[in-house]
XYZ file of C-alpha atoms in Angstrom:
741
model
C 257.492 60.138 58.619
C 253.713 60.451 59.918
C 252.745 59.370 56.421
C 254.870 56.465 56.339
C 253.866 55.593 60.196
C 250.428 55.568 59.068
C 251.036 53.328 56.265
C 253.053 51.041 58.170
C 250.234 50.575 60.523
C 247.543 49.718 57.744
C 249.996 47.258 56.552
C 250.350 45.943 60.323
C 246.588 45.312 60.337
C 246.138 43.922 57.093
C 249.136 41.174 57.644
C 247.625 40.880 60.965
C 245.734 37.618 62.863
C 243.046 40.224 63.275
C 242.200 40.740 59.767
C 242.812 36.989 58.303
C 240.667 36.141 61.296
C 237.934 38.862 60.677
C 237.972 37.870 56.543
C 237.698 34.201 57.396
C 234.685 34.780 59.963
C 233.294 37.244 57.078
C 233.511 34.578 54.362
C 232.202 31.649 56.768
C 229.334 34.318 58.049
C 228.229 36.033 54.307
C 228.364 32.872 51.973
C 225.212 30.700 54.028
C 223.215 33.792 53.524
C 223.730 34.590 50.180
C 223.333 30.685 49.386
C 220.088 30.454 51.538
C 218.495 34.037 49.967
C 218.987 33.015 46.339
C 217.412 29.788 47.192
C 214.503 31.789 49.092
C 215.247 30.576 52.611
C 217.354 33.268 54.237
C 216.136 33.024 57.858
C 217.372 29.205 57.413
C 220.370 30.922 55.952
C 221.059 33.292 59.028
C 220.697 30.193 61.217
C 223.477 28.598 59.342
C 225.647 31.668 59.610
C 224.738 31.970 63.291
C 226.526 28.381 63.848
C 229.270 29.750 61.837
C 229.719 32.803 63.852
C 229.832 30.917 67.329
C 232.104 28.294 66.315
C 234.452 30.919 64.937
C 234.725 32.209 68.435
C 236.019 29.011 69.576
C 238.758 29.470 66.646
C 241.893 31.039 68.793
C 245.534 30.011 67.830
C 246.906 26.957 68.603
C 248.250 23.555 67.259
C 246.380 21.760 64.958
C 245.179 19.154 67.652
C 243.992 21.975 70.034
C 242.374 23.431 66.978
C 240.667 20.320 66.131
C 239.715 19.476 69.443
C 238.117 22.771 70.332
C 236.174 22.903 67.231
C 234.632 19.255 67.641
C 233.540 20.217 71.327
C 232.174 23.855 69.837
C 230.376 21.989 67.392
C 228.797 19.507 69.865
C 227.704 22.143 72.734
C 226.604 24.760 70.173
C 224.002 22.249 68.651
C 222.771 20.892 72.101
C 222.299 24.341 73.442
C 220.447 25.815 70.106
C 218.137 22.412 70.070
C 217.399 23.050 74.091
C 217.299 26.557 74.076
C 214.386 26.241 71.003
C 212.700 23.187 72.844
C 212.260 25.204 76.084
C 211.292 28.959 74.654
C 207.496 28.584 74.889
C 207.611 27.865 79.028
C 208.793 30.475 80.535
C 210.135 28.798 84.152
C 211.751 25.832 82.274
C 213.505 28.725 80.148
C 214.238 30.652 83.040
C 216.147 27.866 84.877
C 217.934 26.618 81.242
C 219.202 30.130 80.493
C 220.772 29.957 84.371
C 222.260 26.503 83.822
C 223.710 27.497 80.423
C 225.084 30.530 81.682
C 226.904 29.131 84.824
C 228.089 25.943 83.154
C 229.379 27.945 79.935
C 231.051 30.601 81.972
C 232.481 28.202 84.045
C 234.637 26.904 80.703
C 236.954 29.915 81.783
C 238.418 27.548 83.833
C 240.399 26.009 80.737
C 241.831 29.246 79.669
C 241.111 31.566 76.625
C 239.816 28.975 74.009
C 237.750 27.225 76.710
C 236.472 30.708 77.734
C 235.240 31.425 73.614
C 233.863 28.368 73.318
C 231.298 29.090 76.473
C 231.174 32.448 74.996
C 229.856 30.747 71.237
C 227.103 28.996 73.109
C 225.730 31.521 75.029
C 225.701 33.512 71.667
C 223.687 31.022 70.252
C 221.320 30.193 72.953
C 220.661 34.228 73.217
C 220.163 34.369 69.115
C 217.568 31.702 69.393
C 215.830 34.066 71.493
C 215.407 36.422 69.453
C 213.115 33.751 67.093
C 209.254 33.403 67.013
C 208.061 30.687 69.071
C 209.250 27.029 67.169
C 207.703 24.082 66.622
C 209.361 21.067 67.833
C 210.114 20.037 63.999
C 211.329 23.528 63.170
C 213.261 23.586 66.544
C 215.250 20.419 65.196
C 215.364 21.835 61.375
C 216.936 24.854 62.884
C 219.148 23.589 65.389
C 220.420 21.709 62.199
C 221.171 24.063 60.520
C 223.282 25.812 63.205
C 224.670 22.368 63.186
C 225.409 22.863 59.828
C 227.030 26.120 59.962
C 228.987 24.836 62.757
C 230.349 22.100 60.628
C 230.705 24.541 57.364
C 233.298 26.657 59.905
C 235.518 24.179 60.739
C 235.613 22.491 57.610
C 236.649 25.968 56.209
C 239.150 26.770 58.863
C 240.978 23.640 58.919
C 241.615 23.693 55.007
C 242.855 27.216 55.382
C 245.108 26.111 57.873
C 246.282 22.974 55.897
C 247.170 25.618 52.688
C 248.897 28.035 54.931
C 249.727 26.142 58.056
C 252.040 28.576 59.220
C 250.061 31.806 58.772
C 248.782 32.290 62.053
C 252.454 31.676 63.461
C 253.631 34.381 61.151
C 251.363 36.949 62.366
C 251.828 36.117 65.748
C 255.609 36.469 65.886
C 255.351 39.612 63.325
C 253.109 41.251 66.407
C 255.305 40.373 68.659
C 258.160 41.974 67.125
C 256.457 44.666 66.303
C 255.111 45.454 70.189
C 258.654 44.861 70.660
C 260.007 47.906 68.622
C 256.954 49.955 70.596
C 258.880 48.710 74.024
C 261.861 50.313 72.534
C 260.408 53.482 71.414
C 259.067 53.941 74.605
C 262.265 53.428 76.557
C 263.895 55.851 74.070
C 261.724 58.569 75.872
C 264.190 58.065 78.491
C 266.955 59.710 76.704
C 264.336 62.842 75.886
C 265.819 66.092 77.414
C 263.736 67.169 80.316
C 261.743 64.243 80.677
C 259.615 62.988 83.561
C 261.362 59.657 84.219
C 258.397 58.691 86.664
C 255.656 59.228 84.157
C 257.483 57.390 81.518
C 258.044 54.231 83.665
C 253.988 54.131 83.402
C 254.492 53.700 79.389
C 257.315 51.909 79.608
C 255.395 49.108 82.236
C 251.966 49.182 80.093
C 254.130 48.552 77.114
C 255.838 45.473 78.903
C 252.352 43.737 79.760
C 251.553 43.854 75.729
C 254.952 42.474 74.620
C 254.676 39.751 77.408
C 251.363 38.645 76.073
C 252.629 38.788 72.670
C 255.562 36.278 73.449
C 252.941 33.725 75.385
C 251.000 33.875 72.171
C 254.265 32.742 70.209
C 255.103 30.239 72.634
C 251.816 28.673 72.713
C 251.799 28.335 68.826
C 255.427 28.045 67.543
C 257.079 25.680 70.668
C 254.122 23.577 70.864
C 253.917 23.063 67.252
C 257.890 21.909 67.517
C 257.461 19.684 70.291
C 254.626 18.053 68.752
C 257.262 17.218 66.099
C 254.424 18.899 63.769
C 257.220 21.461 62.525
C 260.973 20.573 61.451
C 260.710 22.717 58.445
C 263.071 25.618 57.446
C 260.224 28.114 58.180
C 259.744 26.502 61.417
C 263.340 26.470 62.511
C 263.708 30.433 61.357
C 260.763 31.303 63.312
C 261.940 29.635 66.244
C 265.513 31.330 65.894
C 263.693 34.551 65.362
C 261.913 33.888 68.384
C 264.678 33.155 70.433
C 266.717 36.638 69.357
C 263.604 39.101 69.858
C 263.282 37.718 73.478
C 267.220 37.997 74.057
C 266.917 41.313 72.351
C 263.970 42.495 74.737
C 266.593 42.033 77.307
C 269.311 43.797 75.636
C 266.393 46.682 75.647
C 266.585 46.353 79.059
C 269.768 46.243 79.680
C 270.090 49.566 78.659
C 268.938 50.726 82.084
C 271.128 53.497 83.856
C 270.334 56.284 86.225
C 268.230 58.477 83.965
C 267.869 60.777 86.327
C 271.458 61.532 86.843
C 272.242 60.970 83.139
C 269.944 63.924 82.636
C 271.393 66.214 85.054
C 274.970 65.071 83.689
C 274.701 65.878 80.172
C 271.714 68.594 79.947
C 273.782 70.825 78.265
C 275.041 68.285 75.769
C 273.616 66.769 72.466
C 273.844 63.525 73.595
C 270.551 62.467 74.739
C 268.806 63.725 71.773
C 271.434 61.986 69.911
C 270.612 58.587 71.570
C 266.890 59.061 71.849
C 267.182 59.442 67.694
C 269.666 56.399 67.068
C 267.299 54.135 69.507
C 264.121 55.329 67.313
C 266.308 54.193 64.063
C 266.633 50.465 65.784
C 262.943 50.621 66.602
C 262.004 51.329 63.109
C 264.245 48.180 61.780
C 262.615 46.440 63.965
C 258.964 47.225 62.789
C 260.751 46.435 59.229
C 261.217 42.929 60.004
C 258.059 42.485 62.121
C 256.049 43.575 58.910
C 258.351 41.231 56.814
C 258.175 38.337 59.177
C 253.853 38.563 59.276
C 253.577 38.978 55.482
C 256.119 35.939 54.823
C 258.825 38.111 53.204
C 261.965 38.664 53.008
C 263.200 41.902 55.272
C 266.649 44.050 54.136
C 267.974 46.978 56.581
C 266.678 50.403 55.566
C 269.064 52.324 58.132
C 272.644 51.981 58.284
C 272.815 51.676 62.208
C 276.631 51.315 62.077
C 277.023 54.729 60.383
C 274.825 56.349 63.150
C 276.345 54.731 65.948
C 279.533 55.977 64.587
C 277.854 59.459 64.705
C 277.128 58.982 68.517
C 280.454 57.643 69.503
C 282.449 60.943 68.536
C 280.218 62.920 70.360
C 280.765 60.647 73.537
C 284.702 60.924 72.325
C 284.494 64.915 72.402
C 282.481 65.365 75.990
C 285.269 62.665 77.585
C 288.421 65.202 75.933
C 286.537 68.010 77.723
C 286.943 66.503 81.334
C 290.416 66.947 82.099
C 291.020 63.976 84.899
C 290.031 60.153 84.793
C 287.788 60.458 87.744
C 285.553 62.984 86.043
C 285.748 60.779 82.690
C 284.087 58.138 84.305
C 280.863 59.963 84.487
C 280.958 59.191 80.374
C 281.131 55.184 81.528
C 277.314 54.831 81.335
C 276.946 56.503 78.157
C 280.080 54.109 76.727
C 277.720 50.714 78.079
C 274.627 51.971 76.551
C 276.402 52.501 73.092
C 278.296 49.002 73.425
C 274.916 47.643 74.404
C 273.070 49.044 71.181
C 275.803 47.608 68.850
C 275.387 44.215 69.893
C 271.911 45.069 69.338
C 272.538 46.116 65.725
C 274.324 43.026 65.360
C 271.229 40.969 66.711
C 269.024 43.077 63.805
C 271.427 42.545 61.247
C 270.826 38.918 62.433
C 267.421 39.062 62.499
C 267.165 40.246 58.928
C 269.204 37.080 57.553
C 266.900 34.977 59.485
C 263.979 35.506 57.483
C 265.798 34.947 54.036
C 265.365 31.070 54.393
C 268.337 29.949 52.305
C 270.575 31.406 54.800
C 269.357 29.149 57.589
C 271.591 25.831 56.134
C 274.166 26.870 58.937
C 272.252 27.974 61.825
C 271.033 25.139 64.334
C 268.841 25.369 67.716
C 270.934 24.960 70.644
C 269.827 20.957 71.410
C 270.821 21.963 75.340
C 267.830 24.554 75.216
C 265.091 22.530 75.861
C 261.976 24.187 74.440
C 259.424 22.332 75.781
C 260.151 23.464 79.203
C 259.165 27.295 78.221
C 255.909 26.235 77.428
C 252.987 26.784 79.691
C 250.338 23.546 80.058
C 246.862 23.645 80.341
C 244.816 20.837 81.736
C 241.757 20.003 79.951
C 240.122 17.386 82.208
C 237.169 17.193 84.918
C 238.916 17.798 87.638
C 240.198 21.141 86.851
C 236.546 22.117 86.331
C 235.516 20.241 89.912
C 237.932 21.970 91.636
C 236.772 25.405 90.946
C 233.450 24.647 92.240
C 234.142 26.782 95.395
C 233.583 30.452 96.265
C 237.159 30.515 96.893
C 237.527 30.417 92.742
C 236.798 33.922 90.933
C 235.709 31.954 88.047
C 233.005 30.243 90.120
C 231.587 33.319 91.538
C 231.820 34.827 88.251
C 229.756 32.109 86.522
C 227.120 32.703 89.810
C 227.074 36.363 88.652
C 226.206 35.876 84.934
C 223.514 33.399 86.030
C 221.797 35.946 88.330
C 222.526 38.669 85.892
C 221.010 37.090 82.522
C 218.069 35.448 84.924
C 217.177 39.221 85.907
C 217.430 40.750 82.000
C 215.378 37.877 80.776
C 212.648 38.138 83.790
C 212.842 42.404 82.959
C 212.207 41.673 79.426
C 209.167 39.100 79.961
C 207.960 41.537 82.105
C 208.195 44.743 80.240
C 207.254 42.696 77.106
C 210.386 44.102 75.062
C 210.094 43.078 71.687
C 214.042 42.197 71.802
C 215.072 40.466 74.985
C 217.955 38.478 73.410
C 219.562 42.037 73.168
C 219.650 42.708 76.424
C 221.204 39.073 77.241
C 223.578 39.591 74.484
C 224.837 42.431 76.180
C 225.249 41.056 79.373
C 226.710 37.963 78.348
C 229.506 39.978 76.006
C 230.043 42.694 78.671
C 230.346 40.422 81.963
C 233.541 39.980 82.593
C 235.486 38.148 85.739
C 237.286 41.565 87.105
C 235.106 44.722 87.517
C 237.421 47.164 85.807
C 237.366 44.817 82.412
C 233.731 45.064 82.655
C 233.415 48.506 83.635
C 235.580 49.591 80.244
C 233.556 47.052 78.119
C 230.103 48.346 79.572
C 231.623 51.866 78.553
C 233.199 51.025 75.182
C 230.003 49.004 74.190
C 227.439 52.045 74.997
C 230.022 54.375 72.970
C 229.960 51.679 69.973
C 226.103 50.555 70.508
C 225.147 54.808 70.486
C 227.759 56.088 67.644
C 226.684 53.003 65.377
C 223.050 53.261 65.689
C 222.953 56.827 64.764
C 225.384 55.778 61.715
C 222.968 53.179 60.521
C 220.354 55.668 61.296
C 221.542 58.205 59.169
C 222.223 55.233 56.216
C 218.593 54.335 56.236
C 217.685 57.807 56.214
C 219.719 58.531 53.482
C 219.264 55.924 51.360
C 216.523 52.737 50.489
C 218.661 51.345 47.961
C 219.011 47.817 49.374
C 222.074 47.238 47.552
C 223.971 49.971 48.999
C 222.702 49.195 52.388
C 223.862 45.259 51.709
C 227.333 46.274 50.631
C 228.048 48.802 54.050
C 226.685 45.834 55.910
C 229.190 43.523 54.571
C 231.658 46.129 55.222
C 230.369 46.096 58.584
C 230.612 42.690 58.978
C 234.452 42.327 57.940
C 235.042 45.285 60.527
C 233.094 44.035 63.540
C 235.546 40.890 63.014
C 238.773 41.951 62.674
C 238.453 44.635 65.372
C 236.767 41.994 68.053
C 239.830 40.868 69.971
C 241.665 44.198 70.175
C 239.485 47.398 69.186
C 236.214 46.760 71.020
C 234.627 50.050 70.802
C 235.207 50.042 67.077
C 234.048 46.304 66.775
C 230.658 47.398 68.632
C 230.314 50.288 66.035
C 230.802 48.145 63.157
C 228.498 45.493 64.718
C 225.500 47.584 65.599
C 224.919 49.084 61.560
C 225.025 45.360 60.797
C 223.007 43.906 63.143
C 220.239 46.849 62.368
C 220.772 46.808 58.525
C 219.832 43.081 58.615
C 216.395 43.471 60.668
C 216.090 46.107 57.991
C 216.027 43.362 55.305
C 214.267 40.819 57.799
C 211.787 43.278 59.429
C 211.914 46.688 57.755
C 210.742 48.649 60.630
C 212.797 51.955 59.930
C 214.525 53.593 62.538
C 212.587 51.375 65.600
C 215.489 48.897 65.650
C 217.975 51.606 66.283
C 215.849 53.133 69.350
C 215.543 49.475 70.148
C 218.879 48.517 70.366
C 220.182 51.429 72.284
C 217.420 50.712 75.074
C 218.159 47.201 75.128
C 222.030 48.096 75.170
C 221.714 50.344 77.917
C 219.518 48.427 80.019
C 221.889 45.326 79.735
C 224.742 47.343 80.260
C 223.259 48.429 83.857
C 222.278 45.022 84.529
C 226.180 44.283 83.949
C 227.757 46.485 86.176
C 225.504 46.553 89.184
C 226.061 42.520 88.799
C 230.178 42.997 89.061
C 229.382 45.738 91.863
C 227.070 43.958 94.083
C 227.211 40.159 93.504
C 230.657 38.586 95.106
C 233.247 41.508 93.501
C 236.418 40.387 93.025
C 238.359 43.351 93.879
C 242.070 43.416 92.709
C 243.856 44.563 96.246
C 243.020 41.412 97.369
C 245.165 39.681 94.937
C 247.735 42.381 94.528
C 250.068 40.694 97.571
C 249.996 37.588 95.712
C 251.423 38.936 92.479
C 253.965 41.144 94.336
C 255.446 38.184 96.096
C 255.281 36.138 92.943
C 257.056 39.475 90.872
C 259.619 39.519 94.100
C 260.070 35.622 94.033
C 260.966 35.531 90.278
C 263.315 38.539 89.858
C 265.414 36.964 93.206
C 265.831 33.878 90.898
C 266.586 35.556 88.062
C 269.624 37.092 89.892
C 270.721 34.030 91.502
C 271.123 32.493 87.963
C 272.807 35.513 86.515
C 275.356 36.213 89.417
C 277.468 32.780 89.142
C 279.658 33.548 86.324
C 280.922 36.803 88.571
C 282.251 33.961 90.689
C 283.612 31.718 88.253
C 280.681 29.545 88.736
C 278.789 28.025 85.728
C 274.537 28.275 85.405
C 272.953 26.330 82.130
C 271.269 28.368 79.479
C 268.069 26.676 80.146
C 267.997 27.620 83.971
C 269.004 31.344 82.652
C 266.332 31.608 80.227
C 263.617 29.888 82.198
C 264.205 32.201 85.343
C 264.071 35.322 82.731
C 261.031 34.251 81.195
C 259.498 33.753 84.852
C 260.488 37.471 85.777
C 258.729 38.743 82.696
C 255.875 36.718 83.107
C 255.353 37.567 86.604
C 256.013 41.372 86.332
C 253.477 41.578 83.613
C 250.966 40.083 85.488
C 251.293 42.282 88.426
C 251.440 45.134 85.895
C 248.140 44.011 84.733
C 246.306 43.585 88.367
C 247.606 46.954 89.116
C 246.200 48.401 85.531
C 242.835 46.638 86.751
C 242.858 48.126 90.411
C 243.194 51.109 88.984
C 239.722 51.208 86.943
C 238.102 50.133 90.097
C 236.218 52.300 92.010
C 238.630 54.938 94.369
C 237.117 53.425 97.912
C 238.440 50.062 96.152
C 242.347 50.966 95.687
C 244.802 50.782 98.526
C 248.149 52.175 98.624
C 247.625 52.588 94.606
C 251.018 54.777 94.929
C 252.776 52.567 96.981
C 252.053 49.505 94.816
C 253.066 51.716 91.658
C 256.141 52.587 93.352
C 257.211 49.036 94.152
C 256.584 47.822 90.652
C 258.681 50.501 89.024
C 261.448 49.600 91.838
C 260.839 46.012 90.612
C 261.017 46.818 87.093
C 264.278 48.671 87.382
C 265.271 45.233 89.511
C 265.281 43.408 86.453
C 266.567 46.070 84.210
C 269.738 45.950 86.312
C 269.956 42.178 86.417
C 269.351 41.871 82.781
C 272.097 44.401 82.963
C 274.490 42.140 84.472
C 272.997 39.024 82.507
C 273.712 40.890 79.107
C 277.337 41.860 79.734
C 278.110 38.134 81.103
C 276.554 36.310 78.371
C 277.694 38.502 75.432
C 281.333 39.433 76.579
C 282.302 37.145 79.254
C 283.654 37.976 82.565
C 287.367 38.488 82.619
C 287.903 39.418 86.549
C 285.880 37.340 88.687
C 285.719 38.801 92.471
C 285.460 37.389 95.914
C 283.759 40.419 96.908
C 281.064 39.347 94.279
C 280.028 36.022 95.838
C 279.701 37.855 99.414
C 277.620 40.311 97.626
C 275.175 38.217 95.835
C 274.729 36.020 98.926
C 274.064 39.485 100.711
C 271.476 40.780 98.266
C 269.834 37.516 97.693
C 269.297 37.060 101.632
C 267.520 40.763 101.746
C 265.551 39.345 98.901
C 264.305 36.764 100.651
C 263.466 38.907 103.662
C 261.326 40.982 101.511
C 259.214 38.302 100.494
C 258.517 37.373 103.951
C 257.596 41.054 104.725
C 255.096 40.648 101.747
C 253.183 38.170 103.231
C 251.377 38.759 106.350
C 251.379 35.303 107.851
C 255.504 35.504 107.570
C 255.894 39.164 107.990
C 256.795 39.382 111.597
C 259.545 36.521 110.653
C 261.543 38.822 108.525
C 264.967 39.207 109.553
C 267.007 42.719 109.150
C 270.150 41.729 106.779
C 273.771 41.188 108.606
C 276.468 43.826 107.999
C 278.299 43.328 104.985
C 281.719 44.903 103.968
C 282.261 43.421 101.012
C 280.723 46.652 99.193
C 283.555 48.615 100.701
C 286.389 46.752 99.688
C 285.170 46.479 96.175
C 284.920 50.491 96.093
C 288.505 50.023 97.747
C 289.152 48.238 95.096
C 287.971 49.999 92.002
C 289.762 53.178 93.824
C 292.947 51.912 93.430
C 292.131 50.963 89.731
C 291.246 54.272 89.071
C 294.203 55.454 90.486
C 296.733 52.676 88.189
C 295.021 53.712 85.392
C 295.570 57.337 85.787
C 299.401 56.468 86.349
C 299.445 54.512 83.260
C 297.633 57.782 81.319
C 300.325 59.814 82.865
C 302.999 57.610 81.551
C 301.205 57.591 77.731
C 299.701 53.870 78.018
C 297.149 52.956 75.744
C 294.857 49.934 76.553
C 295.763 48.039 79.195
C 294.880 45.041 81.607
C 294.370 47.402 84.319
C 292.154 49.628 81.853
C 289.946 46.436 81.125
C 289.788 45.785 84.411
C 288.868 49.074 85.737
C 285.901 49.233 83.153
C 284.549 45.661 84.142
C 284.704 46.123 87.892
C 282.987 49.835 87.323
C 280.396 48.392 85.520
C 279.638 45.333 87.904
C 280.195 47.806 91.287
C 277.638 50.038 89.410
C 274.791 47.732 88.681
C 275.153 46.344 92.266
C 275.400 49.552 93.992
C 272.224 49.733 92.070
C 270.127 46.934 93.149
C 271.441 47.312 96.913
C 269.710 51.282 96.862
C 266.365 49.297 95.178
C 266.133 46.595 97.774
C 266.152 49.067 100.308
C 263.878 51.222 98.675
C 261.624 48.174 98.476
C 261.822 47.244 102.146
C 260.539 50.910 102.674
C 257.722 50.430 99.851
C 256.286 47.155 101.832
C 256.439 48.674 104.838
C 254.025 50.824 104.330
């Protein structure tokens, strides 16, 4: 099993966007250097390669319009940055001003999201790389900048040609990755059924994985739904991927809908084999999802490998045997949660079989995307205008503070390098530019990762240079290092730095053969740059996450309330549109993931800067559990229909919505005094009495030897809804206590 898992992990990496992007970047960087080296102009070839590399950074997944525009803007900015840096390099004070201005402006491009931030990083890298060159005359500077421009154009041309050849590659890879991470989410939730599991600790893994799943879903929305809304994709492949994505989001809700009281489940069935059986069964589901994810990423068909229905029958028999051992109907109701879990898994099995079918394009003829589902509403729009930039020119903007921080840190690094007459000042600046991020936590982790990667990579390079002087061997290893560095750059930073370090040392070995001097110099400069970046983020207007947490908590509470509000109408014989329901669900998942990300960042900050961490985590877990119980109610009404609506459900819904409104008021210091205690409600007592009566009537029917009846169906539905609403009541009360700390 472990060997198969390892093989699947390797396949997943080879089919991923990270590897294809690394391969494309490697080709675009290596080819110019090889061509110019063959012509005896390796120095110019490296300038072309640098232009290609810096432009590649701006090439993040997106629609062809955003891709093309991003590349054009990147090409223009990189050229003028290279030209300006080269012309000012001989003059220390003008150069210092140029560095400060460039760092500020390019760091501010983060206001335009990931693409803007990457364009800024590419421009900063080209500026830093030119600082590593010897002083050049204006003519040589123009030649060098022209070579950088040539490299940028070369990469952009290559990227756009490859997009024309395989326009759906990035979407398939992103969707496959999303499916695989959803499978991982299912695996982590399966651990709730491990006998003796620590439920609280497992929630940490569940919440962390939910952040990843949400990030992957947002990536797919950006790539897939914008393409469709722009009428760039109406082919069967596009249709297939939209249908698969919609099914995957629904499937995640079904996974959450298996929510139950896991501590009670562990206590009730600790001596039974059922928990371990459920754990194994859910892992089988997860394995099927992985199979689908790999097939989608590779653009292949997938076929079921495990007979899920057969495995579910085994679990069904075990539940039936447990039920038979319980003498009265009241005791047997303890097995209803098990039956509900199994029913949910049966629904998921049908969805998984449908996902297998959707990978086979010829089966799509009868499939249609619901026209009532307005897909364009699910896309997050990013404004690319001057007003967005201008509105962030204030100390209230954390990106503005970050831009000032980058400018001052790079100025200090440059001044220190000049004062100490260091050979490679640009390595210090490179480390600062790459490590320094808007948040303290990510800067701290980047610093540690970069130091580990640099030291281990330098030791590897030193070892190879010590063992062999064969330039062919060194060159081949350098090519592998280039591929590794670009393939792991966006998701395994330590590994990427490990590969980058030998690549640069080997490159310098060919350009300036000084043996191990390059190794020690790079490690020293990395320590200096890392130290400056760390101190800058610690001392210069740091953005501590505790200041942002109340807003994240409030947003999470508001979206959870809205989600519950759109789920409950069917229980009172009222209607709700599919679009409203799915938008509310999406907003809830996004807000929950944002909250958990902020909390994780806070935990990486100094202890003195953390505030009420355990209470905040408790609040996050309660909100996630609330989302799961709401998802259970949504899943039931969407897939089975509410057969027995009750007036109590409307009254309880209004009561719980009012309670959530008061919690939202309590989360904001400005409105906390306006929070009112919720009024008394008797609907729960009435529902309890009604359920007791149904159990009594059903017991009489059993005594009379009757089989399934309407009373039985109503009892099961009422028990299901009653338990979920009781759980939600308990949760909102616990949230009130958590907020009152």
